[in-house]
């Protein structure tokens, strides 16, 4: 080692190795004023170059080391993670989605279905978990002295029905005033909820709603609905509009039935009566107890909606044929018919499904034509229910459709024509009504008008909305509890007459 | 300059830890929320109608207002998926996603055994339904966890 070569201070290099600062390294490489360069310039070339080469190598080594140093302070290494390529993750999600889909049916039912957790724990009965029929039986069934067998107090049908009403909650009463529809061929959550939670009074089945597929399915469906309803207390009215002709809901099960128009054309009441008997037989075999027929509109103008559905354009023929059909239908006492569509669609061309029809006939015309069949048949005492539809009678009440008009429903049908049976509304969710009223408004106004059984709810949500509307009207005083009780009494009386309610045994 | 760099490095480490804590607490919160939703499904409708006599939808929607009610079933399925999404490991995803179902199922088994009878619980339909609940929640948690890998998430 050449002693003339000044020793480079070790500290300077160490500082560079430590990575404290890059400036000394730059300075070492710079061909200018450092001591190393100065030596090179003084002529001690060979030895100096060798040393410089060594220095350069060292600097490069230091730089290399520095570049390999971690850029962050040493921290705890993160836990190892599983990384899955996007494609595999997507396939996994797809496969799990299939599992979710298959598990949904059974798993979801635990949260909401008729066999869900809450219903298993709380039972399937309605709001107050009380069966009014059981309560009445308990009240009537008493044992005066220990050891003596219990006896049941004799009771008349009217007293029995009043006792049931006294033991019903408001929710149960309002439920009885609802005739609901649903979509599907089996006992799905919607209809199960409407029967079990809202205790609806009746269910209307339609082919268009996929309710009627075949005999076995239909019988099973009705049986299941009736089973749950009876378990809760009051059996259901199971309704259908089996008119024959174009409105033949059972055509795929029992074959075609003649239309009312073709029956009317024969002017032979015995044929109509025979059709009534046959319809009753078919309907009873499936479990139906309410037929929304016959149509007693006196058809005087062309109305495509009524084509083939009326017995004719003469009030007398319509009355005679409808009477005969009704007698045949109700002969067994297991199925009741329903006259429709009060106050009459014979003079309108508008379909109430899509709009509210206007009737400009005078009251005397209405009495002599449209109401003639109603008056005659009501007087005979064979009519248990009448359906009211949505046309506006300008001669009576131009402010509201007949369904929601007190003057038409109570004023004409109850007071003038003297009908004491069940008044059923046409569907309150038809466009003619929904264009003007919300479901809750329509329901409240229908009850105020005097209707007993409200049609239109097809989901629990719509049903809840309609019931809420009536409750609000009760709270505001627009509807009294006596008014509700009167409707429920008529509905229960009809069910008693149908044999759905029986007096407690002595 | 080196001190500044050190600070940044230290701060980034702290932020990562805080973020992990925040995610953990979110997962716990979501699990608790889901547990409440599942537990509400155990309450019989009769109780709701008794507690809320003025409501016509209590039998159907329980304590939830009509406007909010449709969201609840959606939440029942979205929350376990979200829990799985927030979990770094699949074991945690499955555990936290299914905890609400385990709790709900446990409460149901206790209540139903007392009220209905033990034999009811071993009926094939009940077993299928209850296993399906667990399967459902586990699958949803799994979907959430796999979704992390779709987005290449590292938190």
mmCIF file of C-alpha atoms in Angstrom, chain A residues 172-413:
data_model
loop_
_atom_site.group_PDB
_atom_site.id
_atom_site.type_symbol
_atom_site.label_atom_id
_atom_site.label_comp_id
_atom_site.label_asym_id
_atom_site.label_seq_id
_atom_site.Cartn_x
_atom_site.Cartn_y
_atom_site.Cartn_z
ATOM 1 C CA UNK A 172 -111.585 -11.546 12.746
ATOM 2 C CA UNK A 173 -114.752 -9.665 11.840
ATOM 3 C CA UNK A 174 -113.064 -7.647 9.116
ATOM 4 C CA UNK A 175 -111.409 -10.809 7.816
ATOM 5 C CA UNK A 176 -114.829 -12.440 7.475
ATOM 6 C CA UNK A 177 -115.889 -9.523 5.292
ATOM 7 C CA UNK A 178 -113.237 -10.293 2.680
ATOM 8 C CA UNK A 179 -113.464 -12.585 -0.325
ATOM 9 C CA UNK A 180 -109.946 -12.992 -1.702
ATOM 10 C CA UNK A 181 -108.233 -14.364 -4.782
ATOM 11 C CA UNK A 182 -104.710 -15.633 -5.285
ATOM 12 C CA UNK A 183 -102.445 -16.866 -8.034
ATOM 13 C CA UNK A 184 -101.251 -20.475 -8.071
ATOM 14 C CA UNK A 185 -102.456 -24.028 -8.087
ATOM 15 C CA UNK A 186 -101.287 -24.996 -4.606
ATOM 16 C CA UNK A 187 -101.573 -23.728 -1.064
ATOM 17 C CA UNK A 188 -98.926 -21.036 -1.391
ATOM 18 C CA UNK A 189 -97.809 -18.569 1.296
ATOM 19 C CA UNK A 190 -100.041 -15.747 -0.006
ATOM 20 C CA UNK A 191 -103.304 -17.616 0.407
ATOM 21 C CA UNK A 192 -102.060 -19.360 3.533
ATOM 22 C CA UNK A 193 -101.326 -15.977 5.102
ATOM 23 C CA UNK A 194 -104.695 -14.555 4.079
ATOM 24 C CA UNK A 195 -106.512 -17.514 5.609
ATOM 25 C CA UNK A 196 -104.398 -18.069 8.714
ATOM 26 C CA UNK A 197 -103.449 -14.539 9.640
ATOM 27 C CA UNK A 198 -106.429 -12.559 8.390
ATOM 28 C CA UNK A 199 -109.151 -15.183 8.760
ATOM 29 C CA UNK A 200 -110.768 -14.201 5.462
ATOM 30 C CA UNK A 201 -114.389 -15.151 4.994
ATOM 31 C CA UNK A 202 -114.249 -16.521 1.469
ATOM 32 C CA UNK A 203 -111.918 -17.392 -1.394
ATOM 33 C CA UNK A 204 -112.729 -17.023 -5.087
ATOM 34 C CA UNK A 205 -111.000 -19.457 -7.446
ATOM 35 C CA UNK A 206 -110.301 -18.705 -11.085
ATOM 36 C CA UNK A 207 -108.931 -20.692 -13.987
ATOM 37 C CA UNK A 208 -107.098 -17.556 -15.114
ATOM 38 C CA UNK A 209 -105.283 -17.436 -11.767
ATOM 39 C CA UNK A 210 -104.067 -20.985 -12.342
ATOM 40 C CA UNK A 211 -106.174 -22.148 -9.394
ATOM 41 C CA UNK A 212 -107.939 -24.871 -11.346
ATOM 42 C CA UNK A 213 -105.732 -27.469 -13.029
ATOM 43 C CA UNK A 214 -107.345 -30.864 -12.504
ATOM 44 C CA UNK A 215 -109.829 -32.568 -10.214
ATOM 45 C CA UNK A 216 -107.312 -33.950 -7.741
ATOM 46 C CA UNK A 217 -105.415 -30.676 -7.437
ATOM 47 C CA UNK A 218 -108.590 -28.632 -7.056
ATOM 48 C CA UNK A 219 -110.108 -30.916 -4.433
ATOM 49 C CA UNK A 220 -106.829 -31.009 -2.507
ATOM 50 C CA UNK A 221 -106.393 -27.237 -2.633
ATOM 51 C CA UNK A 222 -109.919 -26.530 -1.394
ATOM 52 C CA UNK A 223 -109.613 -29.193 1.277
ATOM 53 C CA UNK A 224 -106.371 -27.680 2.568
ATOM 54 C CA UNK A 225 -107.805 -24.164 2.655
ATOM 55 C CA UNK A 226 -110.927 -25.365 4.407
ATOM 56 C CA UNK A 227 -108.876 -27.382 6.902
ATOM 57 C CA UNK A 228 -106.851 -24.346 7.993
ATOM 58 C CA UNK A 229 -109.879 -22.107 8.073
ATOM 59 C CA UNK A 230 -111.875 -24.539 10.189
ATOM 60 C CA UNK A 231 -108.907 -24.937 12.517
ATOM 61 C CA UNK A 232 -108.990 -21.176 13.063
ATOM 62 C CA UNK A 233 -112.710 -21.177 13.648
ATOM 63 C CA UNK A 234 -115.085 -20.261 10.871
ATOM 64 C CA UNK A 235 -115.096 -22.301 7.644
ATOM 65 C CA UNK A 236 -114.537 -20.571 4.334
ATOM 66 C CA UNK A 237 -116.949 -19.711 1.624
ATOM 67 C CA UNK A 238 -115.334 -21.235 -1.492
ATOM 68 C CA UNK A 239 -116.571 -19.357 -4.528
ATOM 69 C CA UNK A 240 -116.398 -19.672 -8.288
ATOM 70 C CA UNK A 241 -118.250 -17.974 -11.124
ATOM 71 C CA UNK A 242 -119.490 -21.002 -13.005
ATOM 72 C CA UNK A 243 -121.966 -19.502 -15.447
ATOM 73 C CA UNK A 244 -121.588 -21.858 -18.393
ATOM 74 C CA UNK A 245 -120.907 -20.825 -21.977
ATOM 75 C CA UNK A 246 -117.924 -18.507 -22.199
ATOM 76 C CA UNK A 247 -117.592 -18.294 -18.447
ATOM 77 C CA UNK A 248 -117.134 -21.990 -17.783
ATOM 78 C CA UNK A 249 -114.382 -22.373 -15.208
ATOM 79 C CA UNK A 250 -114.673 -26.148 -14.989
ATOM 80 C CA UNK A 251 -114.760 -26.880 -18.707
ATOM 81 C CA UNK A 252 -111.482 -28.818 -18.568
ATOM 82 C CA UNK A 253 -112.692 -30.891 -15.641
ATOM 83 C CA UNK A 254 -116.354 -31.564 -16.341
ATOM 84 C CA UNK A 255 -116.832 -30.666 -19.976
ATOM 85 C CA UNK A 256 -118.672 -27.693 -21.478
ATOM 86 C CA UNK A 257 -121.857 -26.293 -19.957
ATOM 87 C CA UNK A 258 -124.532 -24.433 -21.956
ATOM 88 C CA UNK A 259 -124.524 -20.664 -21.786
ATOM 89 C CA UNK A 260 -127.275 -18.689 -20.078
ATOM 90 C CA UNK A 261 -128.259 -17.230 -23.440
ATOM 91 C CA UNK A 262 -128.770 -20.672 -24.961
ATOM 92 C CA UNK A 263 -130.799 -21.730 -21.912
ATOM 93 C CA UNK A 264 -132.858 -18.535 -22.130
ATOM 94 C CA UNK A 265 -133.518 -19.208 -25.815
ATOM 95 C CA UNK A 266 -135.252 -22.492 -24.915
ATOM 96 C CA UNK A 267 -137.599 -20.599 -22.582
ATOM 97 C CA UNK A 268 -137.781 -23.867 -20.682
ATOM 98 C CA UNK A 269 -137.234 -23.348 -16.940
ATOM 99 C CA UNK A 270 -136.899 -27.070 -16.300
ATOM 100 C CA UNK A 271 -133.752 -27.127 -18.427
ATOM 101 C CA UNK A 272 -132.318 -24.259 -16.444
ATOM 102 C CA UNK A 273 -133.201 -26.041 -13.231
ATOM 103 C CA UNK A 274 -131.525 -29.235 -14.414
ATOM 104 C CA UNK A 275 -128.397 -27.244 -15.236
ATOM 105 C CA UNK A 276 -128.516 -25.793 -11.745
ATOM 106 C CA UNK A 277 -128.709 -29.255 -10.201
ATOM 107 C CA UNK A 278 -125.821 -30.499 -12.322
ATOM 108 C CA UNK A 279 -123.697 -27.460 -11.523
ATOM 109 C CA UNK A 280 -124.380 -27.922 -7.822
ATOM 110 C CA UNK A 281 -123.364 -31.558 -8.025
ATOM 111 C CA UNK A 282 -120.110 -30.720 -9.771
ATOM 112 C CA UNK A 283 -119.291 -27.792 -7.514
ATOM 113 C CA UNK A 284 -120.045 -29.718 -4.331
ATOM 114 C CA UNK A 285 -117.792 -32.562 -5.399
ATOM 115 C CA UNK A 286 -114.810 -30.182 -5.333
ATOM 116 C CA UNK A 287 -115.806 -28.336 -2.179
ATOM 117 C CA UNK A 288 -117.304 -25.151 -3.629
ATOM 118 C CA UNK A 289 -120.223 -23.721 -1.703
ATOM 119 C CA UNK A 290 -120.817 -20.402 -3.454
ATOM 120 C CA UNK A 291 -121.447 -19.865 -7.145
ATOM 121 C CA UNK A 292 -121.326 -16.288 -8.415
ATOM 122 C CA UNK A 293 -124.154 -16.987 -10.870
ATOM 123 C CA UNK A 294 -126.718 -16.606 -12.375
ATOM 124 C CA UNK A 295 -126.364 -13.365 -14.311
ATOM 125 C CA UNK A 296 -129.736 -11.584 -14.170
ATOM 126 C CA UNK A 297 -128.852 -8.562 -16.291
ATOM 127 C CA UNK A 298 -131.548 -7.779 -18.826
ATOM 128 C CA UNK A 299 -129.468 -7.253 -21.913
ATOM 129 C CA UNK A 300 -130.906 -4.449 -24.028
ATOM 130 C CA UNK A 301 -127.759 -3.122 -25.730
ATOM 131 C CA UNK A 302 -124.770 -4.943 -27.188
ATOM 132 C CA UNK A 303 -122.161 -5.459 -24.510
ATOM 133 C CA UNK A 304 -119.294 -7.748 -25.509
ATOM 134 C CA UNK A 305 -118.547 -8.430 -21.877
ATOM 135 C CA UNK A 306 -122.028 -9.909 -21.369
ATOM 136 C CA UNK A 307 -122.190 -11.785 -24.661
ATOM 137 C CA UNK A 308 -123.789 -15.185 -24.047
ATOM 138 C CA UNK A 309 -124.002 -14.591 -20.300
ATOM 139 C CA UNK A 310 -127.574 -13.330 -19.890
ATOM 140 C CA UNK A 311 -130.823 -15.231 -20.203
ATOM 141 C CA UNK A 312 -132.180 -12.639 -22.633
ATOM 142 C CA UNK A 313 -133.548 -9.142 -23.112
ATOM 143 C CA UNK A 314 -136.926 -9.727 -21.514
ATOM 144 C CA UNK A 315 -137.163 -9.209 -17.748
ATOM 145 C CA UNK A 316 -139.795 -11.903 -17.373
ATOM 146 C CA UNK A 317 -137.772 -14.553 -19.202
ATOM 147 C CA UNK A 318 -134.656 -13.595 -17.276
ATOM 148 C CA UNK A 319 -136.576 -13.845 -14.010
ATOM 149 C CA UNK A 320 -138.152 -17.170 -14.842
ATOM 150 C CA UNK A 321 -134.966 -18.819 -16.064
ATOM 151 C CA UNK A 322 -132.802 -17.425 -13.270
ATOM 152 C CA UNK A 323 -135.343 -18.560 -10.683
ATOM 153 C CA UNK A 324 -135.311 -22.057 -12.078
ATOM 154 C CA UNK A 325 -131.527 -22.214 -12.269
ATOM 155 C CA UNK A 326 -131.210 -20.936 -8.713
ATOM 156 C CA UNK A 327 -133.714 -23.458 -7.405
ATOM 157 C CA UNK A 328 -131.786 -26.276 -9.038
ATOM 158 C CA UNK A 329 -128.444 -24.954 -7.828
ATOM 159 C CA UNK A 330 -129.582 -24.488 -4.238
ATOM 160 C CA UNK A 331 -131.728 -27.632 -4.046
ATOM 161 C CA UNK A 332 -129.098 -29.609 -2.188
ATOM 162 C CA UNK A 333 -128.517 -26.771 0.242
ATOM 163 C CA UNK A 334 -124.761 -27.144 -0.166
ATOM 164 C CA UNK A 335 -124.218 -24.466 -2.795
ATOM 165 C CA UNK A 336 -125.746 -21.000 -2.933
ATOM 166 C CA UNK A 337 -126.031 -18.841 -6.023
ATOM 167 C CA UNK A 338 -125.423 -15.111 -6.365
ATOM 168 C CA UNK A 339 -127.502 -12.800 -8.510
ATOM 169 C CA UNK A 340 -125.406 -10.328 -10.480
ATOM 170 C CA UNK A 341 -124.658 -7.625 -11.543
ATOM 171 C CA UNK A 342 -126.828 -5.237 -9.514
ATOM 172 C CA UNK A 343 -127.972 -2.540 -10.380
ATOM 173 C CA UNK A 344 -127.693 -3.936 -13.900
ATOM 174 C CA UNK A 345 -125.265 -3.957 -16.796
ATOM 175 C CA UNK A 346 -127.910 -4.566 -19.450
ATOM 176 C CA UNK A 347 -127.931 -1.000 -20.683
ATOM 177 C CA UNK A 348 -124.197 -0.312 -20.733
ATOM 178 C CA UNK A 349 -121.438 -1.144 -23.168
ATOM 179 C CA UNK A 350 -118.515 -0.403 -20.874
ATOM 180 C CA UNK A 351 -116.621 -3.258 -19.295
ATOM 181 C CA UNK A 352 -116.392 -2.537 -15.545
ATOM 182 C CA UNK A 353 -112.963 -4.172 -15.547
ATOM 183 C CA UNK A 354 -111.598 -1.194 -17.437
ATOM 184 C CA UNK A 355 -113.941 1.674 -16.629
ATOM 185 C CA UNK A 356 -116.988 2.788 -14.716
ATOM 186 C CA UNK A 357 -120.106 2.587 -16.847
ATOM 187 C CA UNK A 358 -122.771 5.293 -16.799
ATOM 188 C CA UNK A 359 -126.435 4.311 -16.692
ATOM 189 C CA UNK A 360 -128.822 7.080 -17.718
ATOM 190 C CA UNK A 361 -132.070 5.126 -17.345
ATOM 191 C CA UNK A 362 -134.735 6.704 -15.179
ATOM 192 C CA UNK A 363 -135.614 5.089 -11.880
ATOM 193 C CA UNK A 364 -138.916 3.794 -13.264
ATOM 194 C CA UNK A 365 -137.069 2.178 -16.177
ATOM 195 C CA UNK A 366 -134.578 0.599 -13.815
ATOM 196 C CA UNK A 367 -137.406 -0.752 -11.665
ATOM 197 C CA UNK A 368 -139.343 -2.198 -14.561
ATOM 198 C CA UNK A 369 -136.385 -3.622 -16.482
ATOM 199 C CA UNK A 370 -133.142 -4.078 -14.543
ATOM 200 C CA UNK A 371 -134.480 -4.592 -11.032
ATOM 201 C CA UNK A 372 -137.471 -6.672 -11.974
ATOM 202 C CA UNK A 373 -135.683 -10.049 -11.624
ATOM 203 C CA UNK A 374 -134.146 -8.965 -8.296
ATOM 204 C CA UNK A 375 -137.455 -7.832 -6.863
ATOM 205 C CA UNK A 376 -139.260 -11.001 -7.903
ATOM 206 C CA UNK A 377 -136.604 -13.394 -6.650
ATOM 207 C CA UNK A 378 -135.965 -11.528 -3.397
ATOM 208 C CA UNK A 379 -139.678 -11.701 -2.633
ATOM 209 C CA UNK A 380 -139.586 -15.463 -3.131
ATOM 210 C CA UNK A 381 -136.973 -15.641 -0.368
ATOM 211 C CA UNK A 382 -134.620 -17.881 -2.283
ATOM 212 C CA UNK A 383 -131.796 -15.373 -2.762
ATOM 213 C CA UNK A 384 -128.871 -15.563 -0.323
ATOM 214 C CA UNK A 385 -126.431 -13.198 -2.004
ATOM 215 C CA UNK A 386 -126.290 -10.495 -4.641
ATOM 216 C CA UNK A 387 -123.247 -8.994 -6.311
ATOM 217 C CA UNK A 388 -123.110 -5.241 -6.875
ATOM 218 C CA UNK A 389 -121.036 -3.862 -9.720
ATOM 219 C CA UNK A 390 -119.427 -0.543 -10.559
ATOM 220 C CA UNK A 391 -121.802 1.353 -12.830
ATOM 221 C CA UNK A 392 -122.977 4.850 -11.968
ATOM 222 C CA UNK A 393 -126.750 5.279 -11.772
ATOM 223 C CA UNK A 394 -127.338 8.909 -12.658
ATOM 224 C CA UNK A 395 -130.986 8.661 -11.635
ATOM 225 C CA UNK A 396 -130.027 7.577 -8.099
ATOM 226 C CA UNK A 397 -126.488 8.681 -7.249
ATOM 227 C CA UNK A 398 -124.211 10.280 -9.830
ATOM 228 C CA UNK A 399 -121.446 10.852 -7.293
ATOM 229 C CA UNK A 400 -120.189 7.283 -6.896
ATOM 230 C CA UNK A 401 -120.212 3.867 -8.545
ATOM 231 C CA UNK A 402 -123.087 1.704 -7.326
ATOM 232 C CA UNK A 403 -120.727 -0.493 -5.288
ATOM 233 C CA UNK A 404 -119.692 2.468 -3.179
ATOM 234 C CA UNK A 405 -123.012 4.279 -3.116
ATOM 235 C CA UNK A 406 -125.063 4.194 0.089
ATOM 236 C CA UNK A 407 -128.130 5.338 -1.843
ATOM 237 C CA UNK A 408 -127.877 2.397 -4.249
ATOM 238 C CA UNK A 409 -126.723 -0.400 -1.934
ATOM 239 C CA UNK A 410 -128.599 0.445 1.238
ATOM 240 C CA UNK A 411 -131.227 2.779 -0.161
ATOM 241 C CA UNK A 412 -132.362 0.664 -3.111
ATOM 242 C CA UNK A 413 -131.194 -2.901 -2.555
#
